[in-house]
Coordinates of C-alpha atoms and ligand atoms in Angstrom, one line a residue:
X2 CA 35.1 -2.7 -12.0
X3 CA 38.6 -3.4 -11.7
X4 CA 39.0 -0.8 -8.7
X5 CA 41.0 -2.8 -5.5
X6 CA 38.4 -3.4 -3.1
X7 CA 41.6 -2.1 -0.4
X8 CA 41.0 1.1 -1.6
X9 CA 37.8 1.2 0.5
X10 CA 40.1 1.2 4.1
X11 CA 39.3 4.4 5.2
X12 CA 41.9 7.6 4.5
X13 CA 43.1 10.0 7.0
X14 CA 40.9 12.7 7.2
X15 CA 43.8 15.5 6.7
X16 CA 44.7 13.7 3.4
X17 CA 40.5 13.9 2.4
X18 CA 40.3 17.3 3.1
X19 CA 43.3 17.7 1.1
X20 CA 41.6 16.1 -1.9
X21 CA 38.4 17.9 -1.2
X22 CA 40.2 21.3 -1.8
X23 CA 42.1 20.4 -5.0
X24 CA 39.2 18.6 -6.6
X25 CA 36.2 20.6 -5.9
X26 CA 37.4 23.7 -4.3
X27 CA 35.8 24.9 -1.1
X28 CA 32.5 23.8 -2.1
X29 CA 33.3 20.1 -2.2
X30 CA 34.0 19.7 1.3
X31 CA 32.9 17.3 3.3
X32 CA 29.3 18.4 4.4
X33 CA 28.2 20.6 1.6
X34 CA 26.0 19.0 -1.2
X35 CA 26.3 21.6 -3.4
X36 CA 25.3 20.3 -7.1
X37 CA 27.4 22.0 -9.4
X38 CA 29.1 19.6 -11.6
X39 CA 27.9 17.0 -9.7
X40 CA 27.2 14.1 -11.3
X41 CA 24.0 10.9 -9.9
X42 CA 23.4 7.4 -11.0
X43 CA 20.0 6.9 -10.3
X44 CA 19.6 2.8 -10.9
X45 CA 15.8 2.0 -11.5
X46 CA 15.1 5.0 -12.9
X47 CA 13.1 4.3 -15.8
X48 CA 9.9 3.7 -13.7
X49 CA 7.9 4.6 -10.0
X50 CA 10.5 5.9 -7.2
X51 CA 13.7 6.1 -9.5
X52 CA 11.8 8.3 -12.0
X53 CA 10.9 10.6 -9.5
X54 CA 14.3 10.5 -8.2
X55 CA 15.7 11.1 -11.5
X56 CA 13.8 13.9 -11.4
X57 CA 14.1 15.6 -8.1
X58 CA 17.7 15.6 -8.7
X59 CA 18.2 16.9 -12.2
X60 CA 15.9 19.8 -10.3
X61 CA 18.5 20.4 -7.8
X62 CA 21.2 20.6 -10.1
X63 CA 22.7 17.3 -10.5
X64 CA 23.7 16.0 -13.8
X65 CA 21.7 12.8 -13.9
X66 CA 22.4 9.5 -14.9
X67 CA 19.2 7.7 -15.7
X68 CA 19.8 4.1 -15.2
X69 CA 16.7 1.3 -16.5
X70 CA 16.5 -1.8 -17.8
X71 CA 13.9 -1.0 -20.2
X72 CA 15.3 1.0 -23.1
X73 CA 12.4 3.6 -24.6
X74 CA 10.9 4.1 -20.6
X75 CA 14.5 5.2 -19.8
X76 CA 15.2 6.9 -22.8
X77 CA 12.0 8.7 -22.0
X78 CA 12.7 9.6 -18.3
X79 CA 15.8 11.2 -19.4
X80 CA 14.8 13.0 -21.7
X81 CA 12.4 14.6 -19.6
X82 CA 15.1 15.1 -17.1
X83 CA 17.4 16.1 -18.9
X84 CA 20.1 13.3 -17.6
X85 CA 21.5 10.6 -19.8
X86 CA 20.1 7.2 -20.1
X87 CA 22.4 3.7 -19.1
X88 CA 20.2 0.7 -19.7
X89 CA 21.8 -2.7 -18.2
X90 CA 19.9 -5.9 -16.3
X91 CA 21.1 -5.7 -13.1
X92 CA 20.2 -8.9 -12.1
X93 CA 23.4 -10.1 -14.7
X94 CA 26.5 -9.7 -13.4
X95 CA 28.2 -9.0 -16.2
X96 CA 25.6 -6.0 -17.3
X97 CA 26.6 -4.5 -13.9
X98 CA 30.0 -4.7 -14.6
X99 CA 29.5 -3.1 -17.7
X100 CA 27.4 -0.6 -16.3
X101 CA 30.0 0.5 -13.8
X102 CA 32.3 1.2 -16.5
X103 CA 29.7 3.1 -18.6
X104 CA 28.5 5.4 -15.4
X105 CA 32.2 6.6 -15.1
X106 CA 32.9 7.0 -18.9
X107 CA 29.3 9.1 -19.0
X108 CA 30.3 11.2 -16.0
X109 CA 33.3 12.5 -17.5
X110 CA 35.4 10.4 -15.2
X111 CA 33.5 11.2 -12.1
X112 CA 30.1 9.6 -9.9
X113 CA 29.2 11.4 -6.8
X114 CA 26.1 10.1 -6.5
X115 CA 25.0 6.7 -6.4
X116 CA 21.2 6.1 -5.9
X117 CA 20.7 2.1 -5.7
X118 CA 17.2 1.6 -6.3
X119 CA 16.5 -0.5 -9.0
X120 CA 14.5 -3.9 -7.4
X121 CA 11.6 -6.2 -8.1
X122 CA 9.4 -8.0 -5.7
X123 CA 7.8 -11.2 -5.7
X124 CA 5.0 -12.8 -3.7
X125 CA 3.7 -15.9 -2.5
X126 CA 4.5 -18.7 -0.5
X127 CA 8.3 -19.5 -0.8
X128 CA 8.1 -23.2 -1.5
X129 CA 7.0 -21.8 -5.1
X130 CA 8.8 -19.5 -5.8
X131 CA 10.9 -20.5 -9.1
X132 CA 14.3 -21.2 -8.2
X133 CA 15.4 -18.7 -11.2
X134 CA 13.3 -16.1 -9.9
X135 CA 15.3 -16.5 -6.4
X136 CA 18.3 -16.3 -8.1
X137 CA 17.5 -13.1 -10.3
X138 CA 15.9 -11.4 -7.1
X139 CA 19.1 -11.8 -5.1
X140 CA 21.0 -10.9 -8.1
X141 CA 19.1 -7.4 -8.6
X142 CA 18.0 -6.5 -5.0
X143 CA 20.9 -7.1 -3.5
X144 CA 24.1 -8.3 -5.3
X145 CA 23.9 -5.5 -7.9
X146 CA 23.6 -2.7 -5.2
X147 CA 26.8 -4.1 -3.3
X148 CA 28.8 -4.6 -6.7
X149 CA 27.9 -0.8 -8.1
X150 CA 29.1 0.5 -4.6
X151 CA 32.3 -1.3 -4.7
X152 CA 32.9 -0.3 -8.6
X153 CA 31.8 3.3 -7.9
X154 CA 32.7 4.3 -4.1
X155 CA 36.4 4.7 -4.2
X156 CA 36.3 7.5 -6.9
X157 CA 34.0 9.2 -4.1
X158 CA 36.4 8.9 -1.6
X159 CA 39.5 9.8 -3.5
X160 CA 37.7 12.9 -4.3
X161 CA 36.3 13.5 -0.2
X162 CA 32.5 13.6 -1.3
X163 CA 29.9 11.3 -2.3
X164 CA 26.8 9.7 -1.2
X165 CA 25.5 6.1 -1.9
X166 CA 21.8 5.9 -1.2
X167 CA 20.1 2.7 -1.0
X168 CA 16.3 2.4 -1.3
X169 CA 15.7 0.0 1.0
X170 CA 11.8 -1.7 2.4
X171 CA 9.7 -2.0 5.5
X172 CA 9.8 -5.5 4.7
X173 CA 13.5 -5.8 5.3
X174 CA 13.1 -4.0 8.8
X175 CA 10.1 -6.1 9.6
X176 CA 10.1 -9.6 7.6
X177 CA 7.0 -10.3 6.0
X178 CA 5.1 -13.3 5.2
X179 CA 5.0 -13.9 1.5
X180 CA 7.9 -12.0 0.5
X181 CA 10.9 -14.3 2.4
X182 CA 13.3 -13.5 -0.5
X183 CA 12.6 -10.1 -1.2
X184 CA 12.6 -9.2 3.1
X185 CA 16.1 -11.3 3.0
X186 CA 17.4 -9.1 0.0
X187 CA 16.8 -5.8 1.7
X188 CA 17.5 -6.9 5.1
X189 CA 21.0 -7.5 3.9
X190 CA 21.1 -4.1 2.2
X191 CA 20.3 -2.8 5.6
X192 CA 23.6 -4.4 7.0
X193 CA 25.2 -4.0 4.1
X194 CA 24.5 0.1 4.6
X195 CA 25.3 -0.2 7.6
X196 CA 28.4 -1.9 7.9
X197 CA 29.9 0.3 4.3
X198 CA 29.0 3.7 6.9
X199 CA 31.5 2.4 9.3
X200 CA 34.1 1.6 7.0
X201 CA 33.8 5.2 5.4
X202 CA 33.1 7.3 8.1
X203 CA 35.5 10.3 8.2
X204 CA 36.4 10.2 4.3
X205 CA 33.4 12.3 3.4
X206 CA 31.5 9.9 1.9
X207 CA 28.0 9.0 3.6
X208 CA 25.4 6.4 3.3
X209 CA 21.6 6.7 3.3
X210 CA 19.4 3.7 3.8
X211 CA 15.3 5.2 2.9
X212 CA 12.9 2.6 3.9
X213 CA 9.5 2.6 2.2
X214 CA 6.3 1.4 3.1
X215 CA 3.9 1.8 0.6
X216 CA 4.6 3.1 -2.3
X217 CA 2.0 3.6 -5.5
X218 CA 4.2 2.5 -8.1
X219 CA 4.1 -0.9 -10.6
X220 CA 5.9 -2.6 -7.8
X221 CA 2.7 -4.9 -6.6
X222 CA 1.5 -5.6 -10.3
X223 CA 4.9 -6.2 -11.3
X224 CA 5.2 -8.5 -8.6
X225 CA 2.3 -10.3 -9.6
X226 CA 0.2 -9.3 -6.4
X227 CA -1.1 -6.1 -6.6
X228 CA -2.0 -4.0 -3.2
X229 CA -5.4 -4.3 -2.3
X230 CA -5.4 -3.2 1.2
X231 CA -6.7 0.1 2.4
X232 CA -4.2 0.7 5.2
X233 CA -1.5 1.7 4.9
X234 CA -2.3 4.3 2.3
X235 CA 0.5 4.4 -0.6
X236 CA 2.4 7.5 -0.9
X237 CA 3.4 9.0 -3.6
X238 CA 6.9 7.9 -5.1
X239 CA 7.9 12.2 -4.8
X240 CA 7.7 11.2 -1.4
X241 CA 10.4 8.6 -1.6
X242 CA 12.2 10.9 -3.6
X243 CA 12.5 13.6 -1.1
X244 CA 13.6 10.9 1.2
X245 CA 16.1 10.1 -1.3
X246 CA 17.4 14.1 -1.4
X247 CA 17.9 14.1 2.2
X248 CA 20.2 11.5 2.5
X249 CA 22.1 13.3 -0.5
X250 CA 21.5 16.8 0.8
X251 CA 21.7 16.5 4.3
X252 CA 24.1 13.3 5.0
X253 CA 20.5 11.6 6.5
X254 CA 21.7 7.6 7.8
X255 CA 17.7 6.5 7.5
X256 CA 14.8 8.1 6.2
X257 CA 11.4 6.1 6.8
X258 CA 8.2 7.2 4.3
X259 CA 6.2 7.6 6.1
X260 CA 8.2 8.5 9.1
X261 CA 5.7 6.4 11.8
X262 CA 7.3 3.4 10.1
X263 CA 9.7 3.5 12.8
X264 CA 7.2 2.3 15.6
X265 CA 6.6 -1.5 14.2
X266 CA 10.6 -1.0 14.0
X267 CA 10.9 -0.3 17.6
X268 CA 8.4 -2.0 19.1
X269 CA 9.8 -5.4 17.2
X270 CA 13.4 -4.5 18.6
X271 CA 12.2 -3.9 22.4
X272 CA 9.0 -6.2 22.4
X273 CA 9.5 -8.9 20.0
X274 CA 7.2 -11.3 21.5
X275 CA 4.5 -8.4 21.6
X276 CA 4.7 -7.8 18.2
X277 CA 4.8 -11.1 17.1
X278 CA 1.5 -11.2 18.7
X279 CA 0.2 -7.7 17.0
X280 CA 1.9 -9.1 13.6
X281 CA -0.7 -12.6 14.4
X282 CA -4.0 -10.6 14.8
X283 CA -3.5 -7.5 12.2
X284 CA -1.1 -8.7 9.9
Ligands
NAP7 N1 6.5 0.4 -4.4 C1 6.7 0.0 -3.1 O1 5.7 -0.1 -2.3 C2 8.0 -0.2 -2.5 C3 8.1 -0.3 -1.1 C4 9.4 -0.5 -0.6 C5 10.5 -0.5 -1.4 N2 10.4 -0.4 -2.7 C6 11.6 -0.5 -3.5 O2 11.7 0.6 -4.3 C7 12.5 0.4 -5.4 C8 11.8 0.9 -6.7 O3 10.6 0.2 -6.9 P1 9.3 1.0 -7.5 O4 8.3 0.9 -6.4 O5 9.7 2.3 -8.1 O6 8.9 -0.1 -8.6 P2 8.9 0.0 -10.2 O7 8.0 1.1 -10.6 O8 8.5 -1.4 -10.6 O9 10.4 0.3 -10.6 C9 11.4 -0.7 -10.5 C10 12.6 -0.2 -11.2 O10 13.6 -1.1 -11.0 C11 14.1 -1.6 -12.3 N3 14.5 -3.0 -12.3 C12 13.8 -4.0 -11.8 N4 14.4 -5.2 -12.0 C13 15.6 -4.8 -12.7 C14 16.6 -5.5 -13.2 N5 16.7 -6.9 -13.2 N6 17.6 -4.9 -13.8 C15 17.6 -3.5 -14.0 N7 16.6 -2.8 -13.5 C16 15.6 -3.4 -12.9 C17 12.9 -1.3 -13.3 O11 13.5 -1.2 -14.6 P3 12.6 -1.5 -15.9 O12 11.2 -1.0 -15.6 O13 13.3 -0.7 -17.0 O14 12.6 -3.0 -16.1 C18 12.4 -0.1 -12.7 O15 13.1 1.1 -13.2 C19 12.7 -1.2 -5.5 O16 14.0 -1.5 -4.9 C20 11.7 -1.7 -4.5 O17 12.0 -2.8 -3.9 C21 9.2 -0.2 -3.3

């Protein structure tokens, strides 16, 4: 954690392609996501859409970093993945801290990966929501992410390749009644993601936001709410994780699971007053 932060002003792209070579060889340039040696922190892992993450990567090759906060779920998930297991609450800044240092020492020096996922809900209305709770939310949903970026990115870009994917919600896109805190947290990822992309564009690092509708994971019960509705259907969290593989694989900006997502998206950016008016009558 004690990386400059200048370090993130973008390189010249001669001098990247430089690094590339001498680090990676030919197969590290910019634009292949070739696996070998590779190494992903996967935060959230020990549970729902980090697990099956975890797992989806460790299947393409990556050496896997399986990040939780709860010691024997972790500890099981990588095992079963085969990756090794960093436990830290990321909702304390000075576990991240720690965690950042860890993830580097357990990579062998290296991260290209960073999957930030790891997040907790909460619903209900927001005049009760426990102060602590807003605190610990911000702290996990969204400080964390930024702080393991700015630890882990400039390795990525010294070396001309990495990919920092943030698991992102519909509710951030959308705002959502009930969920003020946790809408705020990932709306800020969003511009977060989106404001890191244009700072690093050209240096062969690239940045992934996936948003998620739905997902059947512990999130609602963890929440304290669970998801009673019958529409949308939750997907499966595989889904999420092959959302999660494009962005690493392919250099995706934004996946939405499931992809129709995008419509309430658009129509709230073009018709705002019309889907205020949708959001009134069908929620
Ligand atoms: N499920 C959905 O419908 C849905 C929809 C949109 C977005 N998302 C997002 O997807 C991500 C993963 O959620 P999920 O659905 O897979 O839920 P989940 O099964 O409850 O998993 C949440 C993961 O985050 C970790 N985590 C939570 N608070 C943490 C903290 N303070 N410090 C460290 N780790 C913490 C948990 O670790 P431990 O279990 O070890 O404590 C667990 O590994 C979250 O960011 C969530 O906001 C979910």
């Amino acid at each position: 954690m004690s990386e400059d932060p200048r370090r993130f002003e973008r390189a010249e792209n001669a001098e990247n392609a430089e690094r590339a070579e001498s680090a990676d060889g030919p197969e590290g340039a910019e634009g292949s996501a070739s696996p070998t040696g590779r190494v992903a922190l996967v935060t959230g892992a020990s549970s729902g859409i980090g697990a099956a993450t975890a797992a989806t990567l460790a299947r393409r090759g990556f050496r896997v970093l399986v990040h939780g906060r709860d010691e024997r779920a972790t500890a099981q998930v990588a095992a079963r993945v085969g990756g090794v297991p960093v436990c830290a609450d990321l909702a304390r800044a000075v576990e991240v801290e720690r965690l950042a240092d860890q993830v580097v020492a357990a990579g062998g020096g290296r991260l290209d990966v960073l999957v930030n996922n790891a997040g907790f809900g909460w619903a209900g209305a927001f005049d009760a929501m426990p102060t602590e709770t807003v605190g610990r939310l911000l702290a996990a949903d969204l400080a964390a992410p930024i702080a393991l970026t700015r630890a882990l990115v400039p390795g990525m870009r010294d070396r001309g390749w990495g990919r920092v994917v943030f698991v992102g919600s519909i509710a951030g896109r959308l705002g959502v009644g009930g969920e003020a805190v946790y809408a705020a947290a990932k709306a800020g990822l969003d511009r977060f993601a989106q404001s890191i992309r244009a700072e690093l564009r050209g240096t062969g690092v690239e940045v992934g936001v996936v948003v998620p509708g739905v997902v059947a994971t512990a999130f609602f019960e963890r929440r304290g709410e669970p998801y009673t509705r019958t529409r949308p259907r939750p997907v499966p969290p595989d889904k999420v994780a092959d959302a999660v593989l494009r962005c690493v694989e392919r250099g995706a900006a934004e996946v939405y699971v499931p992809r129709w997502l995008r419509v309430p998206v658009a129509v709230q950016a073009v018709a705002p007053a019309a889907y205020r008016w949708l959001e009134s009558r069908f929620g």
